CSV table of C-alpha atoms in Angstrom, one decimal:
chain,number,residue,atom,x,y,z
A,1,MET,CA,97.7,77.0,143.1
A,2,THR,CA,98.2,73.5,144.5
A,3,ASN,CA,100.0,70.7,142.7
A,4,ALA,CA,96.8,68.6,142.9
A,5,VAL,CA,94.9,71.2,140.8
A,6,LEU,CA,97.8,71.5,138.3
A,7,GLU,CA,97.9,67.7,137.9
A,8,ARG,CA,94.1,67.5,137.5
A,9,ALA,CA,94.2,70.2,134.8
A,10,HIS,CA,96.9,68.3,132.9
A,11,SER,CA,95.0,65.1,133.2
A,12,LEU,CA,91.7,66.7,132.0
A,13,LYS,CA,93.5,68.4,129.0
A,14,GLN,CA,95.0,65.1,128.0
A,15,ASP,CA,91.5,63.4,128.3
A,16,LEU,CA,90.1,66.2,126.1
A,17,VAL,CA,92.8,65.8,123.4
A,18,ASN,CA,92.4,62.0,123.4
A,19,PHE,CA,88.6,62.3,123.2
A,20,VAL,CA,89.0,64.3,119.9
A,21,TYR,CA,91.7,62.1,118.5
A,22,ASP,CA,89.6,58.9,119.2
A,23,ALA,CA,86.3,60.3,118.2
A,24,GLU,CA,84.2,59.0,115.3
A,25,GLY,CA,81.2,60.4,113.6
A,26,ALA,CA,80.3,64.1,113.9
A,27,VAL,CA,83.5,65.1,115.9
A,28,ALA,CA,85.8,63.3,113.4
A,29,GLU,CA,84.0,64.9,110.5
A,30,ALA,CA,84.1,68.3,112.0
A,31,LEU,CA,87.9,68.0,112.7
A,32,GLU,CA,88.5,66.9,109.1
A,33,THR,CA,86.5,69.8,107.7
A,34,TYR,CA,88.2,72.3,110.0
A,35,ALA,CA,91.7,71.1,109.2
A,36,ALA,CA,91.0,71.2,105.4
A,37,GLU,CA,89.6,74.8,105.7
A,38,GLN,CA,92.4,76.1,108.0
A,39,LEU,CA,95.3,74.6,106.1
A,40,LYS,CA,94.2,76.5,102.9
A,41,ARG,CA,94.5,79.8,104.9
A,42,ARG,CA,97.3,79.4,107.4
A,43,LYS,CA,100.3,77.3,108.3
A,44,LEU,CA,99.7,75.3,111.4
A,45,ASP,CA,101.4,72.1,112.6
A,46,PRO,CA,99.1,69.2,113.5
A,47,ASP,CA,99.3,69.7,117.3
A,48,LEU,CA,98.5,73.4,117.0
A,49,LEU,CA,95.7,72.7,114.6
A,50,LEU,CA,94.1,70.3,117.0
A,51,ASP,CA,94.4,72.8,119.9
A,52,CYS,CA,92.8,75.5,117.8
A,53,PHE,CA,90.0,73.1,116.9
A,54,LEU,CA,89.2,72.6,120.5
A,55,THR,CA,88.0,76.2,120.8
A,56,GLU,CA,87.4,77.3,117.2
A,57,GLY,CA,85.8,74.2,115.7
A,58,GLN,CA,82.1,73.5,115.4
A,59,VAL,CA,80.4,70.2,115.8
A,60,GLY,CA,76.9,71.1,114.7
A,61,ASP,CA,76.0,74.0,116.9
A,62,ARG,CA,78.5,73.1,119.7
A,63,THR,CA,82.2,73.4,120.3
A,64,PRO,CA,84.3,70.3,120.8
A,65,ILE,CA,84.7,71.3,124.5
A,66,GLU,CA,80.9,71.3,124.9
A,67,VAL,CA,80.6,67.9,123.2
A,68,PHE,CA,83.3,66.5,125.5
A,69,LEU,CA,81.6,67.8,128.6
A,70,ALA,CA,78.2,66.4,127.5
A,71,GLU,CA,79.7,62.9,127.1
A,72,GLN,CA,81.5,62.9,130.5
A,73,PRO,CA,78.7,62.9,133.1
A,74,GLU,CA,81.0,61.7,135.8
A,75,LEU,CA,83.0,64.9,135.9
A,76,SER,CA,82.6,67.1,139.0
A,77,GLU,CA,81.3,70.7,138.7
A,78,SER,CA,84.8,72.0,139.5
A,79,ASP,CA,86.2,69.9,136.6
A,80,ARG,CA,83.5,71.2,134.3
A,81,ALA,CA,84.1,74.8,135.2
A,82,LEU,CA,87.8,74.3,134.6
A,83,VAL,CA,87.3,72.8,131.2
A,84,ARG,CA,84.7,75.3,130.2
A,85,GLY,CA,87.2,78.0,131.0
A,86,TRP,CA,89.5,76.7,128.3
A,87,GLN,CA,87.0,78.1,125.7
A,88,ARG,CA,88.9,81.4,126.5
A,89,ALA,CA,92.2,80.0,125.2
A,90,PHE,CA,94.0,82.1,122.6
A,91,ALA,CA,97.2,82.4,120.7
A,92,GLY,CA,99.7,85.0,121.4
A,93,LEU,CA,103.3,86.2,120.7
A,94,PHE,CA,104.8,86.4,124.1
A,95,ALA,CA,107.9,87.9,125.6
A,96,VAL,CA,109.4,85.9,128.5
A,97,GLU,CA,109.9,88.4,131.4
A,98,ALA,CA,110.8,85.9,134.1
A,99,LEU,CA,110.7,82.2,134.8
A,100,GLU,CA,111.2,79.9,137.8
A,101,GLY,CA,110.7,76.1,137.4
A,102,ASP,CA,107.4,75.5,135.6
A,103,ARG,CA,106.2,79.1,136.2
A,104,PHE,CA,106.6,81.7,133.4
A,105,GLU,CA,105.8,85.4,133.5
A,106,LEU,CA,104.8,86.4,130.0
A,107,ARG,CA,103.8,89.6,128.2
A,108,ASN,CA,101.7,89.4,125.1
A,109,TRP,CA,103.5,91.5,122.6
A,110,LEU,CA,100.3,92.3,120.7
A,111,THR,CA,98.4,93.8,123.6
A,112,THR,CA,101.0,94.2,126.4
A,113,GLN,CA,98.8,92.1,128.8
A,114,ARG,CA,100.8,90.1,131.3
A,115,TYR,CA,100.3,86.5,132.4
A,116,THR,CA,101.5,83.9,134.9
A,117,VAL,CA,101.6,80.7,132.9
A,118,ARG,CA,102.4,77.2,134.2
A,119,ALA,CA,104.0,74.4,132.1
A,120,LEU,CA,102.1,71.3,133.0
A,121,ALA,CA,103.1,68.6,130.5
A,122,PRO,CA,106.6,67.1,130.6
A,123,THR,CA,107.0,67.8,126.9
A,124,THR,CA,106.2,71.4,127.4
A,125,ARG,CA,108.7,71.7,130.3
A,126,SER,CA,111.3,70.1,128.2
A,127,THR,CA,110.7,72.4,125.3
A,128,LEU,CA,110.8,75.5,127.5
A,129,SER,CA,113.9,74.4,129.4
A,130,ARG,CA,116.0,76.3,126.9
A,131,VAL,CA,114.1,79.6,127.1
A,132,LYS,CA,115.7,82.7,128.7
A,133,PRO,CA,114.2,86.0,129.8
A,134,GLY,CA,113.8,88.4,126.9
A,135,GLU,CA,113.1,85.7,124.4
A,136,ILE,CA,110.0,85.4,122.3
A,137,LEU,CA,107.7,82.5,121.9
A,138,SER,CA,104.5,81.8,120.0
A,139,THR,CA,102.0,79.6,121.7
A,140,ARG,CA,98.4,79.3,123.0
A,141,ILE,CA,97.5,79.7,126.7
A,142,ALA,CA,94.3,78.7,128.6
A,143,PRO,CA,93.1,79.8,132.0
A,144,LEU,CA,93.4,77.7,135.2
A,145,ASP,CA,91.7,80.4,137.3
A,146,GLU,CA,91.4,84.1,137.4
A,147,THR,CA,95.2,84.7,137.8
A,148,THR,CA,97.0,81.7,136.4
A,149,TRP,CA,97.1,80.2,133.0
A,150,MET,CA,98.6,77.1,131.4
A,151,PHE,CA,100.4,76.5,128.1
A,152,SER,CA,98.0,74.9,125.6
A,153,GLY,CA,99.3,73.2,122.5
A,154,PRO,CA,102.9,73.4,121.2
A,155,GLN,CA,105.3,76.3,121.7
A,156,LYS,CA,107.4,77.8,118.9
A,157,LEU,CA,110.6,79.3,120.3
A,158,LEU,CA,111.8,82.4,118.4
A,159,GLY,CA,114.7,83.5,120.5
A,160,ASN,CA,115.8,87.0,121.3
A,161,LEU,CA,114.6,89.2,118.3
A,162,GLY,CA,115.8,92.6,117.2
A,163,LYS,CA,113.1,95.1,116.1
A,164,PRO,CA,113.1,94.1,112.4
A,165,LYS,CA,112.8,90.4,113.1
A,166,LEU,CA,110.2,91.0,115.8
A,167,ALA,CA,108.1,93.0,113.3
A,168,VAL,CA,108.3,90.2,110.8
A,169,ALA,CA,107.3,87.7,113.5
A,170,ILE,CA,104.3,89.9,114.4
A,171,GLY,CA,103.4,90.0,110.7
A,172,ASN,CA,103.6,86.2,110.4
A,173,PHE,CA,101.5,85.8,113.6
A,174,ARG,CA,98.9,88.1,112.1
A,175,ASP,CA,98.7,86.0,108.9
A,176,ASN,CA,98.3,82.8,110.9
A,177,HIS,CA,96.2,83.9,113.9
A,178,ARG,CA,94.3,86.9,112.7
A,179,PRO,CA,91.2,86.2,115.0
A,180,ASP,CA,93.6,86.2,118.0
A,181,LEU,CA,95.3,89.5,117.2
A,182,TYR,CA,93.6,91.1,120.2
A,183,GLY,CA,92.3,87.9,121.7
A,184,ASP,CA,92.8,89.2,125.3
A,185,ALA,CA,91.9,92.8,124.7
A,186,PRO,CA,88.4,93.2,123.3
A,187,GLU,CA,88.6,97.0,123.8
A,188,LEU,CA,91.5,97.2,121.4
A,189,GLU,CA,89.7,95.0,118.9
A,190,ALA,CA,86.6,97.2,119.1
A,191,GLU,CA,88.7,100.3,118.5
A,192,ALA,CA,90.4,98.7,115.5
A,193,TRP,CA,87.0,97.8,113.9
A,194,LYS,CA,85.7,101.3,114.6
A,195,SER,CA,88.8,102.7,112.7
A,196,VAL,CA,87.8,100.6,109.7
A,197,GLU,CA,84.3,102.2,109.7
A,198,VAL,CA,85.8,105.7,110.0
A,199,TYR,CA,88.3,104.9,107.1
A,200,HIS,CA,85.4,103.9,104.9
A,201,GLU,CA,83.3,106.9,105.8
A,202,VAL,CA,86.1,109.3,105.1
A,203,PHE,CA,87.0,107.5,101.9
A,204,VAL,CA,83.5,107.8,100.5
A,205,ASP,CA,83.3,111.4,101.5
A,206,PHE,CA,86.6,112.2,99.8
A,207,PHE,CA,86.3,110.1,96.7
A,208,GLY,CA,82.5,110.2,96.3
A,209,ALA,CA,82.0,106.5,96.1
A,210,GLU,CA,83.0,103.1,97.5
A,211,GLU,CA,84.7,102.2,94.2
A,212,VAL,CA,87.1,104.4,92.3
A,213,THR,CA,89.5,103.7,89.4
A,214,MET,CA,92.5,105.7,88.3
A,215,SER,CA,96.1,105.4,87.4
A,216,GLY,CA,98.5,104.3,90.1
A,217,TYR,CA,100.3,107.6,89.9
A,218,GLU,CA,97.2,109.6,90.4
A,219,LEU,CA,95.9,107.3,93.1
A,220,ASN,CA,99.2,107.7,95.0
A,221,GLN,CA,98.7,111.5,95.0
A,222,LYS,CA,95.1,111.2,95.9
A,223,MET,CA,95.9,108.9,98.8
A,224,ASP,CA,98.2,111.6,100.3
A,225,GLU,CA,95.3,114.1,100.1
A,226,PHE,CA,93.0,111.5,101.6
A,227,SER,CA,95.4,111.0,104.5
A,228,THR,CA,95.1,114.7,105.2
A,229,ARG,CA,91.3,114.4,105.1
A,230,LEU,CA,91.4,111.5,107.5
A,231,THR,CA,93.5,113.6,109.9
A,232,GLN,CA,91.0,116.4,109.7
A,233,ARG,CA,88.2,114.0,110.5
A,234,THR,CA,90.2,112.9,113.6
A,235,LEU,CA,90.5,116.5,114.7
A,236,ALA,CA,86.8,117.2,114.1
A,237,ALA,CA,85.8,114.1,115.9
A,238,ALA,CA,87.9,115.4,118.8
A,239,GLY,CA,85.9,118.6,118.8
A,240,LEU,CA,88.9,120.6,117.4
A,241,ASP,CA,88.7,123.0,114.5
A,242,PRO,CA,90.8,121.5,111.8
A,243,SER,CA,91.2,124.9,110.1
A,244,LYS,CA,93.2,126.3,113.0
A,245,SER,CA,96.8,125.5,113.9
A,246,LEU,CA,97.2,123.2,116.9
A,247,ASP,CA,99.1,125.8,118.9
A,248,GLU,CA,96.1,128.1,118.4
A,249,LEU,CA,93.8,125.4,119.6
A,250,ALA,CA,95.9,124.9,122.7
A,251,ALA,CA,95.9,128.6,123.4
A,252,GLU,CA,92.2,128.9,123.0
A,253,ALA,CA,91.7,126.1,125.5
A,254,GLY,CA,94.1,127.6,127.9
A,255,LEU,CA,96.3,124.5,127.7
A,256,SER,CA,99.9,123.8,126.8
A,257,GLU,CA,100.4,121.7,123.7
A,258,ALA,CA,101.3,118.7,125.9
A,259,GLU,CA,98.1,119.2,128.0
A,260,LEU,CA,96.0,119.4,124.8
A,261,VAL,CA,97.3,116.0,123.7
A,262,ALA,CA,96.8,114.5,127.2
A,263,THR,CA,93.3,115.8,127.3
A,264,ALA,CA,92.5,114.2,124.0
A,265,GLU,CA,93.8,110.9,125.2
A,266,ALA,CA,91.8,111.2,128.4
A,267,GLU,CA,88.6,111.6,126.3
A,268,GLY,CA,89.4,108.5,124.3
A,269,ILE,CA,90.3,110.5,121.2
A,270,ASP,CA,93.0,109.3,118.9
A,271,PRO,CA,95.4,112.3,118.9
A,272,GLN,CA,98.0,110.9,116.5
A,273,ALA,CA,97.9,113.8,114.2
A,274,VAL,CA,97.8,116.2,117.1
A,275,ALA,CA,100.9,114.7,118.7
A,276,GLU,CA,102.8,114.5,115.4
A,277,ALA,CA,102.0,118.1,114.4
A,278,LEU,CA,102.9,119.4,117.8
A,279,GLY,CA,106.1,117.4,117.8
A,280,THR,CA,105.0,115.9,121.2
A,281,GLN,CA,105.1,112.3,122.4
A,282,GLY,CA,101.4,111.9,122.9
A,283,LYS,CA,100.5,108.2,123.2
A,284,PRO,CA,97.0,107.3,121.9
A,285,ALA,CA,95.8,103.8,122.5
A,286,MET,CA,95.7,103.1,118.7
A,287,ARG,CA,97.2,104.6,115.6
A,288,MET,CA,96.2,104.4,112.0
A,289,PRO,CA,98.8,102.7,109.8
A,290,LYS,CA,100.6,105.0,107.3
A,291,ILE,CA,98.6,105.0,104.0
A,292,GLN,CA,101.1,103.9,101.3
A,293,LEU,CA,100.6,102.2,98.0
A,294,PRO,CA,103.0,99.3,97.1
A,295,ASP,CA,105.6,100.4,94.5
A,296,GLU,CA,104.1,98.1,91.8
A,297,LEU,CA,100.7,99.8,92.2
A,298,LYS,CA,102.2,103.3,92.0
A,299,LYS,CA,103.4,102.4,88.5
A,300,ALA,CA,100.2,100.6,87.4
A,301,GLU,CA,98.3,101.9,84.4
A,302,GLN,CA,95.0,101.4,86.3
A,303,VAL,CA,94.1,100.6,89.9
A,304,THR,CA,90.6,100.1,91.3
A,305,VAL,CA,89.9,100.6,95.0
A,306,LEU,CA,87.0,99.0,96.7
A,307,THR,CA,86.2,99.9,100.3
A,308,HIS,CA,83.7,98.5,102.8
A,309,PRO,CA,83.1,99.3,106.5
A,310,ARG,CA,83.9,95.7,107.5
A,311,TRP,CA,85.9,94.1,104.7
A,312,GLY,CA,88.2,97.1,104.5
A,313,GLN,CA,90.0,98.0,101.3
A,314,ALA,CA,91.0,96.1,98.2
A,315,LEU,CA,93.5,97.5,95.7
A,316,LEU,CA,93.0,95.8,92.3
A,317,PRO,CA,95.0,96.6,89.2
A,318,THR,CA,93.1,94.0,87.1
A,319,TYR,CA,89.5,94.6,88.3
A,320,GLN,CA,88.4,96.5,85.3
A,321,ARG,CA,89.9,93.9,83.0
A,322,PHE,CA,88.0,91.2,84.9
A,323,ARG,CA,84.7,93.1,84.4
A,324,ARG,CA,85.5,93.4,80.6
A,325,LEU,CA,86.1,89.7,80.5
A,326,LEU,CA,82.7,89.0,81.9
A,327,THR,CA,81.1,90.5,78.8
A,328,THR,CA,83.9,89.8,76.2
A,329,PRO,CA,86.0,86.8,77.1
A,330,GLU,CA,89.5,86.7,75.6
A,331,GLU,CA,92.8,84.8,75.9
A,332,GLY,CA,93.9,84.6,79.5
A,333,THR,CA,90.4,84.7,81.0
A,334,GLU,CA,90.7,81.4,82.9
A,335,ARG,CA,94.1,82.4,84.3
A,336,LEU,CA,92.7,85.7,85.7
A,337,VAL,CA,89.7,83.9,87.2
A,338,ARG,CA,91.9,81.4,88.9
A,339,HIS,CA,94.1,84.2,90.2
A,340,TYR,CA,91.1,85.8,91.8
A,341,LEU,CA,90.2,82.5,93.4
A,342,GLU,CA,93.6,81.8,94.7
A,343,GLU,CA,95.0,85.2,95.7
A,344,PRO,CA,94.4,85.6,99.5
A,345,THR,CA,94.0,89.4,99.3
A,346,ILE,CA,91.0,89.2,97.0
A,347,SER,CA,88.2,88.7,99.4
A,348,VAL,CA,84.7,87.4,99.3
A,349,TYR,CA,83.5,91.0,99.2
A,350,VAL,CA,85.2,91.5,95.8
A,351,TRP,CA,83.5,88.4,94.4
A,352,HIS,CA,80.1,89.5,95.8
A,353,GLN,CA,80.5,92.8,94.0
A,354,LEU,CA,81.1,91.1,90.7
A,355,ALA,CA,78.3,88.7,91.3
A,356,ALA,CA,75.8,91.5,92.1
A,357,GLU,CA,76.8,93.4,88.9
A,358,PHE,CA,77.2,90.5,86.5
A,359,PRO,CA,75.3,87.5,87.9
A,360,GLN,CA,74.7,85.6,84.7
A,361,ALA,CA,78.0,86.4,83.0
A,362,LEU,CA,80.0,85.4,86.2
A,363,GLU,CA,78.0,82.2,86.6
A,364,GLY,CA,78.8,81.2,83.0
A,365,LEU,CA,82.4,82.2,83.3
A,366,LEU,CA,82.8,80.0,86.4
A,367,GLN,CA,81.0,77.1,84.7
A,368,THR,CA,83.5,77.2,81.9
A,369,THR,CA,86.6,77.7,84.2
A,370,LEU,CA,85.6,74.9,86.5
A,371,ALA,CA,84.3,72.7,83.7
A,372,ASN,CA,81.1,72.3,85.7
A,373,PRO,CA,77.9,73.2,83.8
A,374,GLU,CA,75.9,72.5,87.0
A,375,PHE,CA,77.6,75.4,88.9
A,376,ARG,CA,75.0,77.9,90.2
A,377,LEU,CA,76.2,81.3,91.5
A,378,ASP,CA,73.5,81.7,94.2
A,379,ARG,CA,74.0,78.2,95.5
A,380,ASP,CA,77.7,77.4,95.0
A,381,LEU,CA,79.7,80.7,95.0
A,382,ASP,CA,80.4,80.9,98.7
A,383,GLU,CA,81.3,77.2,99.0
A,384,LEU,CA,83.7,77.7,96.1
A,385,LEU,CA,85.4,80.6,97.8
A,386,LYS,CA,85.5,78.8,101.1
A,387,ALA,CA,87.2,75.8,99.4
A,388,HIS,CA,89.9,78.3,98.2
A,389,GLY,CA,90.6,79.4,101.7
A,390,LYS,CA,88.6,82.7,101.7
A,391,PRO,CA,86.9,83.5,105.0
A,392,LEU,CA,83.1,84.1,104.5
A,393,GLU,CA,83.1,86.6,107.3
A,394,PRO,CA,85.3,89.7,107.5
A,395,GLU,CA,88.6,89.5,109.5
A,396,LEU,CA,90.2,92.6,110.8
A,397,PRO,CA,91.8,94.3,107.7
A,398,ASP,CA,95.2,95.7,107.4
A,399,ILE,CA,93.9,99.3,107.3
A,400,ALA,CA,92.7,99.0,110.9
A,401,SER,CA,94.4,101.0,113.6
A,402,VAL,CA,97.0,99.2,115.7
A,403,PRO,CA,98.1,99.7,119.3
A,404,VAL,CA,100.6,102.5,119.6
A,405,HIS,CA,103.5,100.2,120.8
A,406,LEU,CA,103.1,98.1,117.6
A,407,HIS,CA,103.0,101.2,115.5
A,408,GLU,CA,106.2,102.5,117.0
A,409,LEU,CA,107.9,99.1,116.7
A,410,PHE,CA,107.0,98.9,113.0
A,411,GLU,CA,108.3,102.5,112.5
A,412,ALA,CA,111.5,101.7,114.3
A,413,ALA,CA,112.0,98.5,112.5
A,414,LEU,CA,111.5,100.2,109.1
A,415,LYS,CA,114.1,102.9,110.0
A,416,GLU,CA,116.6,100.3,111.2
A,417,VAL,CA,116.2,98.3,107.9
A,418,GLN,CA,116.4,101.5,105.8
A,419,GLY,CA,119.6,102.6,107.7
A,420,ALA,CA,121.1,99.1,107.2
A,421,ASN,CA,120.4,99.3,103.5
A,422,LYS,CA,122.0,102.8,103.3
A,423,ASP,CA,125.1,101.5,105.1
A,424,SER,CA,125.3,98.5,102.8
A,425,LYS,CA,125.1,100.8,99.7
A,426,ARG,CA,127.8,103.1,101.1
A,427,LYS,CA,130.1,100.1,101.9
A,428,LYS,CA,129.5,98.7,98.4
A,429,GLY,CA,130.3,102.1,96.8
A,430,ALA,CA,133.5,102.4,98.9
A,431,ALA,CA,134.5,98.9,97.9
A,432,THR,CA,133.9,99.7,94.2
A,433,ALA,CA,135.9,102.9,94.4
A,434,LYS,CA,138.8,101.0,96.1
A,435,ARG,CA,138.8,98.4,93.3
A,436,GLY,CA,138.7,101.1,90.7
A,437,PHE,CA,141.7,103.0,92.0
A,438,GLY,CA,143.7,100.2,93.7
A,439,GLY,CA,144.2,98.1,90.6
């Protein structure tokens, strides 16, 4: 790619940013609204927020990029094609594999996709001058052509991370950039969403309903059984008889155990359970996260589980109390309502379930809590939830399958942390013993 093209791209990107900064009217209002909504949900610095707005924001029914192009009639068709391509910009958590001057070879840790990325702005080159191969950075990139990309927005340098810290960084990235988890791998995203649908189907088949309530202790036991049922569903979907042992299945098919796993993979089947039961190293594209209740829910007197094929799963220890308060308010009612509004894990779906079951009572309760007698459930509920940072459309839930390399990273990080904790306890015990006997 010629220096002239790189310089032109840098100039056009600066023109686009200045256009948004200097805009008045609809663009300025859209930016203000976008910023207010996003900052309730995720932590973004101003420069990153603006860069996200360029592709995620809406000015009426157009993106800021489309508005910019409409108001720049003098731009050539090649300039327009370049700027339109930036609509494909996305955020990623990248490992630096190699660098030379302003050219960086990056690998997206979320999807393993590789990119050649150019640092066009002087500030970007200055920031990245400290980066070394093997280090991790969080940033957005945008295409220059089919093979080369450019850094877009600021870069956050995370250094050389061990597995536990890398797992934490991926978790933080997920919380702040959930729509971009698989921004460059739509096939992984589609598979992840499909896994949520399967989870929901098997849950309803196993528990008999989309909503169940029981003690945390019982739910923990049931979830172990449910996990087994989910595995059986995986085998059945693969055309395998779940009542037979896996070595029997391999023998019937005239395959070795390794060949059975490989065949399942070739057919696009998730053979996680197959691989684990066989003790093999089969590598499906995606794996279901381990089903585990948080410790505080295992001990809860009561937990309600709500499931949905898009919204995923909600685990609510106070759901039945909330329902009782809708018919018999008591002390603490307002505090619980505000908790449901402010807690990020309580989704719009949970509120819609309550609204469908107790429309008049919920409307009255919100009128009282908000000190707004004009509040109307059918008109104002979604705007209220949006104002509290809750997305009105489902985002990929935590129960979704993840790429196998991430699954293995999380497993390794957990083992490393658990091993470190055991070592720490052993050392503490040894030190205590020494003090006891050494006077």
